[in-house]
GROMACS .gro file of N, CA and C in nm:
model
  363
    1UNK      N    1   3.712  -6.535  -2.731
    1UNK     CA    2   3.624  -6.425  -2.700
    1UNK      C    3   3.702  -6.325  -2.615
    2UNK      N    4   3.701  -6.199  -2.656
    2UNK     CA    5   3.773  -6.096  -2.582
    2UNK      C    6   3.680  -5.981  -2.551
    3UNK      N    7   3.705  -5.914  -2.438
    3UNK     CA    8   3.627  -5.795  -2.407
    3UNK      C    9   3.696  -5.673  -2.467
    4UNK      N   10   3.644  -5.557  -2.439
    4UNK     CA   11   3.697  -5.434  -2.498
    4UNK      C   12   3.841  -5.405  -2.455
    5UNK      N   13   3.886  -5.467  -2.346
    5UNK     CA   14   4.024  -5.448  -2.301
    5UNK      C   15   4.117  -5.552  -2.361
    6UNK      N   16   4.062  -5.642  -2.442
    6UNK     CA   17   4.143  -5.746  -2.503
    6UNK      C   18   4.161  -5.868  -2.413
    7UNK      N   19   4.091  -5.873  -2.300
    7UNK     CA   20   4.102  -5.986  -2.209
    7UNK      C   21   4.017  -6.102  -2.260
    8UNK      N   22   4.069  -6.221  -2.247
    8UNK     CA   23   4.000  -6.340  -2.296
    8UNK      C   24   3.900  -6.390  -2.191
    9UNK      N   25   3.789  -6.443  -2.241
    9UNK     CA   26   3.682  -6.487  -2.151
    9UNK      C   27   3.630  -6.625  -2.190
   10UNK      N   28   3.721  -6.720  -2.210
   10UNK     CA   29   3.680  -6.855  -2.245
   10UNK      C   30   3.595  -6.918  -2.135
   11UNK      N   31   3.630  -6.892  -2.009
   11UNK     CA   32   3.555  -6.950  -1.898
   11UNK      C   33   3.410  -6.901  -1.899
   12UNK      N   34   3.391  -6.774  -1.931
   12UNK     CA   35   3.257  -6.718  -1.934
   12UNK      C   36   3.178  -6.779  -2.048
   13UNK      N   37   3.240  -6.796  -2.162
   13UNK     CA   38   3.173  -6.858  -2.276
   13UNK      C   39   3.140  -7.003  -2.245
   14UNK      N   40   3.231  -7.075  -2.182
   14UNK     CA   41   3.205  -7.214  -2.144
   14UNK      C   42   3.090  -7.221  -2.044
   15UNK      N   43   3.082  -7.125  -1.954
   15UNK     CA   44   2.972  -7.123  -1.858
   15UNK      C   45   2.839  -7.103  -1.929
   16UNK      N   46   2.835  -7.016  -2.029
   16UNK     CA   47   2.713  -6.995  -2.106
   16UNK      C   48   2.675  -7.122  -2.181
   17UNK      N   49   2.772  -7.184  -2.244
   17UNK     CA   50   2.744  -7.309  -2.316
   17UNK      C   51   2.692  -7.416  -2.222
   18UNK      N   52   2.748  -7.422  -2.103
   18UNK     CA   53   2.701  -7.517  -2.002
   18UNK      C   54   2.557  -7.487  -1.961
   19UNK      N   55   2.524  -7.358  -1.943
   19UNK     CA   56   2.388  -7.318  -1.910
   19UNK      C   57   2.289  -7.355  -2.020
   20UNK      N   58   2.331  -7.338  -2.145
   20UNK     CA   59   2.243  -7.374  -2.256
   20UNK      C   60   2.217  -7.524  -2.259
   21UNK      N   61   2.319  -7.603  -2.230
   21UNK     CA   62   2.299  -7.749  -2.220
   21UNK      C   63   2.209  -7.782  -2.103
   22UNK      N   64   2.231  -7.717  -1.989
   22UNK     CA   65   2.148  -7.739  -1.871
   22UNK      C   66   2.002  -7.705  -1.903
   23UNK      N   67   1.981  -7.600  -1.977
   23UNK     CA   68   1.846  -7.559  -2.016
   23UNK      C   69   1.778  -7.666  -2.099
   24UNK      N   70   1.849  -7.720  -2.197
   24UNK     CA   71   1.789  -7.824  -2.282
   24UNK      C   72   1.753  -7.948  -2.202
   25UNK      N   73   1.841  -7.989  -2.112
   25UNK     CA   74   1.815  -8.106  -2.029
   25UNK      C   75   1.697  -8.080  -1.935
   26UNK      N   76   1.698  -7.964  -1.870
   26UNK     CA   77   1.590  -7.931  -1.776
   26UNK      C   78   1.455  -7.926  -1.846
   27UNK      N   79   1.453  -7.871  -1.965
   27UNK     CA   80   1.327  -7.864  -2.038
   27UNK      C   81   1.278  -8.004  -2.077
   28UNK      N   82   1.367  -8.089  -2.121
   28UNK     CA   83   1.329  -8.225  -2.158
   28UNK      C   84   1.277  -8.302  -2.038
   29UNK      N   85   1.342  -8.288  -1.924
   29UNK     CA   86   1.302  -8.362  -1.805
   29UNK      C   87   1.172  -8.309  -1.744
   30UNK      N   88   1.146  -8.183  -1.761
   30UNK     CA   89   1.027  -8.122  -1.702
   30UNK      C   90   0.900  -8.191  -1.747
   31UNK      N   91   0.887  -8.215  -1.876
   31UNK     CA   92   0.760  -8.266  -1.930
   31UNK      C   93   0.737  -8.413  -1.898
   32UNK      N   94   0.840  -8.482  -1.851
   32UNK     CA   95   0.823  -8.621  -1.809
   32UNK      C   96   0.780  -8.633  -1.664
   33UNK      N   97   0.786  -8.524  -1.590
   33UNK     CA   98   0.754  -8.526  -1.446
   33UNK      C   99   0.604  -8.535  -1.425
   34UNK      N  100   0.562  -8.631  -1.345
   34UNK     CA  101   0.419  -8.651  -1.318
   34UNK      C  102   0.375  -8.597  -1.182
   35UNK      N  103   0.467  -8.590  -1.089
   35UNK     CA  104   0.434  -8.541  -0.955
   35UNK      C  105   0.423  -8.388  -0.959
   36UNK      N  106   0.307  -8.331  -0.921
   36UNK     CA  107   0.288  -8.185  -0.930
   36UNK      C  108   0.389  -8.103  -0.848
   37UNK      N  109   0.427  -8.151  -0.732
   37UNK     CA  110   0.523  -8.076  -0.650
   37UNK      C  111   0.661  -8.076  -0.715
   38UNK      N  112   0.704  -8.190  -0.763
   38UNK     CA  113   0.835  -8.196  -0.831
   38UNK      C  114   0.831  -8.120  -0.963
   39UNK      N  115   0.716  -8.125  -1.032
   39UNK     CA  116   0.701  -8.047  -1.156
   39UNK      C  117   0.718  -7.899  -1.125
   40UNK      N  118   0.658  -7.852  -1.017
   40UNK     CA  119   0.668  -7.712  -0.978
   40UNK      C  120   0.814  -7.672  -0.954
   41UNK      N  121   0.886  -7.754  -0.882
   41UNK     CA  122   1.028  -7.726  -0.853
   41UNK      C  123   1.108  -7.723  -0.983
   42UNK      N  124   1.087  -7.822  -1.069
   42UNK     CA  125   1.160  -7.826  -1.197
   42UNK      C  126   1.123  -7.708  -1.286
   43UNK      N  127   0.997  -7.668  -1.283
   43UNK     CA  128   0.952  -7.554  -1.363
   43UNK      C  129   1.021  -7.425  -1.315
   44UNK      N  130   1.027  -7.407  -1.184
   44UNK     CA  131   1.095  -7.289  -1.128
   44UNK      C  132   1.244  -7.290  -1.165
   45UNK      N  133   1.306  -7.407  -1.156
   45UNK     CA  134   1.448  -7.418  -1.192
   45UNK      C  135   1.469  -7.383  -1.340
   46UNK      N  136   1.380  -7.433  -1.426
   46UNK     CA  137   1.392  -7.405  -1.569
   46UNK      C  138   1.376  -7.255  -1.595
   47UNK      N  139   1.278  -7.194  -1.533
   47UNK     CA  140   1.255  -7.051  -1.553
   47UNK      C  141   1.375  -6.970  -1.505
   48UNK      N  142   1.431  -7.006  -1.391
   48UNK     CA  143   1.550  -6.937  -1.341
   48UNK      C  144   1.667  -6.952  -1.439
   49UNK      N  145   1.684  -7.071  -1.493
   49UNK     CA  146   1.790  -7.096  -1.591
   49UNK      C  147   1.767  -7.009  -1.715
   50UNK      N  148   1.643  -7.001  -1.761
   50UNK     CA  149   1.611  -6.918  -1.877
   50UNK      C  150   1.642  -6.771  -1.850
   51UNK      N  151   1.611  -6.724  -1.732
   51UNK     CA  152   1.639  -6.584  -1.698
   51UNK      C  153   1.788  -6.555  -1.694
   52UNK      N  154   1.866  -6.649  -1.641
   52UNK     CA  155   2.011  -6.631  -1.635
   52UNK      C  156   2.069  -6.627  -1.776
   53UNK      N  157   2.024  -6.717  -1.862
   53UNK     CA  158   2.074  -6.719  -2.000
   53UNK      C  159   2.036  -6.589  -2.071
   54UNK      N  160   1.912  -6.547  -2.056
   54UNK     CA  161   1.867  -6.423  -2.120
   54UNK      C  162   1.951  -6.305  -2.074
   55UNK      N  163   1.978  -6.298  -1.944
   55UNK     CA  164   2.061  -6.189  -1.891
   55UNK      C  165   2.203  -6.195  -1.944
   56UNK      N  166   2.256  -6.315  -1.956
   56UNK     CA  167   2.392  -6.332  -2.007
   56UNK      C  168   2.400  -6.288  -2.154
   57UNK      N  169   2.299  -6.325  -2.232
   57UNK     CA  170   2.300  -6.289  -2.373
   57UNK      C  171   2.287  -6.138  -2.394
   58UNK      N  172   2.240  -6.067  -2.293
   58UNK     CA  173   2.228  -5.921  -2.302
   58UNK      C  174   2.362  -5.849  -2.278
   59UNK      N  175   2.457  -5.920  -2.219
   59UNK     CA  176   2.585  -5.859  -2.187
   59UNK      C  177   2.663  -5.827  -2.315
   60UNK      N  178   2.728  -5.711  -2.318
   60UNK     CA  179   2.804  -5.671  -2.438
   60UNK      C  180   2.909  -5.773  -2.481
   61UNK      N  181   2.964  -5.845  -2.387
   61UNK     CA  182   3.065  -5.946  -2.418
   61UNK      C  183   3.011  -6.055  -2.509
   62UNK      N  184   2.880  -6.077  -2.506
   62UNK     CA  185   2.819  -6.189  -2.577
   62UNK      C  186   2.744  -6.148  -2.703
   63UNK      N  187   2.775  -6.034  -2.759
   63UNK     CA  188   2.705  -5.985  -2.878
   63UNK      C  189   2.711  -6.088  -2.992
   64UNK      N  190   2.828  -6.140  -3.020
   64UNK     CA  191   2.843  -6.236  -3.130
   64UNK      C  192   2.772  -6.368  -3.099
   65UNK      N  193   2.785  -6.415  -2.977
   65UNK     CA  194   2.718  -6.539  -2.938
   65UNK      C  195   2.567  -6.520  -2.942
   66UNK      N  196   2.521  -6.405  -2.899
   66UNK     CA  197   2.377  -6.377  -2.898
   66UNK      C  198   2.319  -6.381  -3.039
   67UNK      N  199   2.396  -6.337  -3.137
   67UNK     CA  200   2.348  -6.341  -3.275
   67UNK      C  201   2.315  -6.484  -3.318
   68UNK      N  202   2.393  -6.579  -3.270
   68UNK     CA  203   2.372  -6.720  -3.303
   68UNK      C  204   2.266  -6.785  -3.215
   69UNK      N  205   2.265  -6.751  -3.088
   69UNK     CA  206   2.185  -6.824  -2.990
   69UNK      C  207   2.048  -6.764  -2.959
   70UNK      N  208   2.030  -6.637  -2.987
   70UNK     CA  209   1.909  -6.569  -2.941
   70UNK      C  210   1.781  -6.627  -3.002
   71UNK      N  211   1.777  -6.642  -3.132
   71UNK     CA  212   1.654  -6.690  -3.195
   71UNK      C  213   1.618  -6.832  -3.151
   72UNK      N  214   1.711  -6.928  -3.153
   72UNK     CA  215   1.675  -7.062  -3.105
   72UNK      C  216   1.636  -7.063  -2.957
   73UNK      N  217   1.704  -6.981  -2.878
   73UNK     CA  218   1.671  -6.975  -2.735
   73UNK      C  219   1.533  -6.914  -2.715
   74UNK      N  220   1.501  -6.809  -2.788
   74UNK     CA  221   1.368  -6.747  -2.779
   74UNK      C  222   1.260  -6.848  -2.816
   75UNK      N  223   1.286  -6.925  -2.920
   75UNK     CA  224   1.191  -7.029  -2.962
   75UNK      C  225   1.172  -7.132  -2.852
   76UNK      N  226   1.279  -7.171  -2.787
   76UNK     CA  227   1.272  -7.269  -2.679
   76UNK      C  228   1.193  -7.216  -2.560
   77UNK      N  229   1.214  -7.090  -2.527
   77UNK     CA  230   1.138  -7.029  -2.416
   77UNK      C  231   0.990  -7.022  -2.453
   78UNK      N  232   0.960  -6.983  -2.576
   78UNK     CA  233   0.821  -6.979  -2.623
   78UNK      C  234   0.759  -7.118  -2.618
   79UNK      N  235   0.837  -7.220  -2.654
   79UNK     CA  236   0.788  -7.358  -2.649
   79UNK      C  237   0.754  -7.398  -2.506
   80UNK      N  238   0.836  -7.357  -2.411
   80UNK     CA  239   0.807  -7.385  -2.271
   80UNK      C  240   0.672  -7.323  -2.232
   81UNK      N  241   0.652  -7.198  -2.270
   81UNK     CA  242   0.525  -7.129  -2.237
   81UNK      C  243   0.408  -7.200  -2.303
   82UNK      N  244   0.424  -7.237  -2.428
   82UNK     CA  245   0.315  -7.303  -2.501
   82UNK      C  246   0.278  -7.437  -2.437
   83UNK      N  247   0.379  -7.515  -2.404
   83UNK     CA  248   0.353  -7.646  -2.343
   83UNK      C  249   0.294  -7.634  -2.204
   84UNK      N  250   0.339  -7.535  -2.129
   84UNK     CA  251   0.282  -7.514  -1.996
   84UNK      C  252   0.137  -7.468  -2.007
   85UNK      N  253   0.109  -7.381  -2.102
   85UNK     CA  254  -0.029  -7.336  -2.123
   85UNK      C  255  -0.118  -7.453  -2.161
   86UNK      N  256  -0.069  -7.542  -2.245
   86UNK     CA  257  -0.144  -7.661  -2.284
   86UNK      C  258  -0.171  -7.748  -2.162
   87UNK      N  259  -0.071  -7.763  -2.077
   87UNK     CA  260  -0.088  -7.842  -1.955
   87UNK      C  261  -0.192  -7.780  -1.864
   88UNK      N  262  -0.192  -7.648  -1.854
   88UNK     CA  263  -0.291  -7.579  -1.771
   88UNK      C  264  -0.432  -7.591  -1.830
   89UNK      N  265  -0.441  -7.598  -1.961
   89UNK     CA  266  -0.571  -7.606  -2.029
   89UNK      C  267  -0.635  -7.744  -2.024
   90UNK      N  268  -0.563  -7.843  -1.971
   90UNK     CA  269  -0.618  -7.978  -1.967
   90UNK      C  270  -0.727  -7.993  -1.862
   91UNK      N  271  -0.747  -7.893  -1.782
   91UNK     CA  272  -0.853  -7.897  -1.682
   91UNK      C  273  -0.811  -7.951  -1.547
   92UNK      N  274  -0.687  -7.996  -1.536
   92UNK     CA  275  -0.644  -8.045  -1.405
   92UNK      C  276  -0.627  -7.928  -1.309
   93UNK      N  277  -0.638  -7.958  -1.184
   93UNK     CA  278  -0.626  -7.854  -1.082
   93UNK      C  279  -0.478  -7.819  -1.066
   94UNK      N  280  -0.436  -7.719  -1.139
   94UNK     CA  281  -0.295  -7.680  -1.138
   94UNK      C  282  -0.266  -7.585  -1.022
   95UNK      N  283  -0.149  -7.599  -0.962
   95UNK     CA  284  -0.110  -7.505  -0.857
   95UNK      C  285  -0.101  -7.362  -0.911
   96UNK      N  286  -0.126  -7.266  -0.827
   96UNK     CA  287  -0.120  -7.125  -0.866
   96UNK      C  288   0.019  -7.087  -0.915
   97UNK      N  289   0.123  -7.155  -0.863
   97UNK     CA  290   0.260  -7.125  -0.905
   97UNK      C  291   0.278  -7.147  -1.054
   98UNK      N  292   0.206  -7.244  -1.111
   98UNK     CA  293   0.221  -7.274  -1.253
   98UNK      C  294   0.173  -7.156  -1.337
   99UNK      N  295   0.063  -7.096  -1.294
   99UNK     CA  296   0.009  -6.980  -1.368
   99UNK      C  297   0.105  -6.861  -1.358
  100UNK      N  298   0.163  -6.843  -1.240
  100UNK     CA  299   0.260  -6.736  -1.221
  100UNK      C  300   0.383  -6.759  -1.308
  101UNK      N  301   0.430  -6.883  -1.310
  101UNK     CA  302   0.547  -6.917  -1.393
  101UNK      C  303   0.514  -6.897  -1.541
  102UNK      N  304   0.392  -6.933  -1.581
  102UNK     CA  305   0.352  -6.913  -1.721
  102UNK      C  306   0.360  -6.766  -1.759
  103UNK      N  307   0.311  -6.680  -1.672
  103UNK     CA  308   0.315  -6.536  -1.700
  103UNK      C  309   0.459  -6.487  -1.713
  104UNK      N  310   0.545  -6.531  -1.624
  104UNK     CA  311   0.685  -6.489  -1.625
  104UNK      C  312   0.757  -6.541  -1.750
  105UNK      N  313   0.737  -6.668  -1.782
  105UNK     CA  314   0.803  -6.727  -1.898
  105UNK      C  315   0.751  -6.665  -2.027
  106UNK      N  316   0.620  -6.641  -2.034
  106UNK     CA  317   0.562  -6.578  -2.153
  106UNK      C  318   0.619  -6.437  -2.175
  107UNK      N  319   0.632  -6.362  -2.067
  107UNK     CA  320   0.689  -6.228  -2.076
  107UNK      C  321   0.835  -6.234  -2.124
  108UNK      N  322   0.910  -6.331  -2.074
  108UNK     CA  323   1.049  -6.347  -2.117
  108UNK      C  324   1.053  -6.384  -2.266
  109UNK      N  325   0.962  -6.471  -2.309
  109UNK     CA  326   0.958  -6.509  -2.450
  109UNK      C  327   0.930  -6.388  -2.539
  110UNK      N  328   0.837  -6.304  -2.498
  110UNK     CA  329   0.806  -6.183  -2.575
  110UNK      C  330   0.929  -6.093  -2.584
  111UNK      N  331   0.997  -6.075  -2.472
  111UNK     CA  332   1.118  -5.991  -2.469
  111UNK      C  333   1.224  -6.047  -2.563
  112UNK      N  334   1.248  -6.177  -2.557
  112UNK     CA  335   1.350  -6.239  -2.640
  112UNK      C  336   1.312  -6.233  -2.788
  113UNK      N  337   1.185  -6.256  -2.818
  113UNK     CA  338   1.140  -6.251  -2.958
  113UNK      C  339   1.153  -6.109  -3.013
  114UNK      N  340   1.124  -6.012  -2.930
  114UNK     CA  341   1.137  -5.874  -2.972
  114UNK      C  342   1.283  -5.840  -3.003
  115UNK      N  343   1.371  -5.883  -2.917
  115UNK     CA  344   1.515  -5.860  -2.941
  115UNK      C  345   1.563  -5.936  -3.064
  116UNK      N  346   1.516  -6.057  -3.083
  116UNK     CA  347   1.555  -6.138  -3.197
  116UNK      C  348   1.508  -6.074  -3.327
  117UNK      N  349   1.386  -6.024  -3.327
  117UNK     CA  350   1.331  -5.960  -3.446
  117UNK      C  351   1.406  -5.830  -3.478
  118UNK      N  352   1.443  -5.759  -3.373
  118UNK     CA  353   1.515  -5.632  -3.392
  118UNK      C  354   1.662  -5.655  -3.426
  119UNK      N  355   1.708  -5.780  -3.411
  119UNK     CA  356   1.847  -5.810  -3.442
  119UNK      C  357   1.943  -5.765  -3.335
  120UNK      N  358   1.890  -5.750  -3.214
  120UNK     CA  359   1.977  -5.709  -3.103
  120UNK      C  360   1.932  -5.779  -2.978
  121UNK      N  361   2.013  -5.771  -2.875
  121UNK     CA  362   1.980  -5.833  -2.747
  121UNK      C  363   1.950  -5.726  -2.648
   0.00000   0.00000   0.00000
């Protein structure tokens, strides 16, 4: 991977790949968490990871990678929102932070889906 100056950015690409792996692990572990306080912390961490990945995919350096990763990543973010909404709909007394996180994650999913549909980041 090279930028417009011809400089190589393997470390940056490896960092993105590492973030994508971290995202998959964090998402898998989130839904197994039963303690509401730990769930809240893991949910915030997952959302922050999603925002970092989304921001990285917007960078011009990652245009080619974004073409491959954007649609599956958008689907994953949408899945997080859907599962969180289902959890909130179960009638349990959910912390207010969960509703705030749902709004933020849903908005990110819409943004990513829009970019994916338009074929750009």
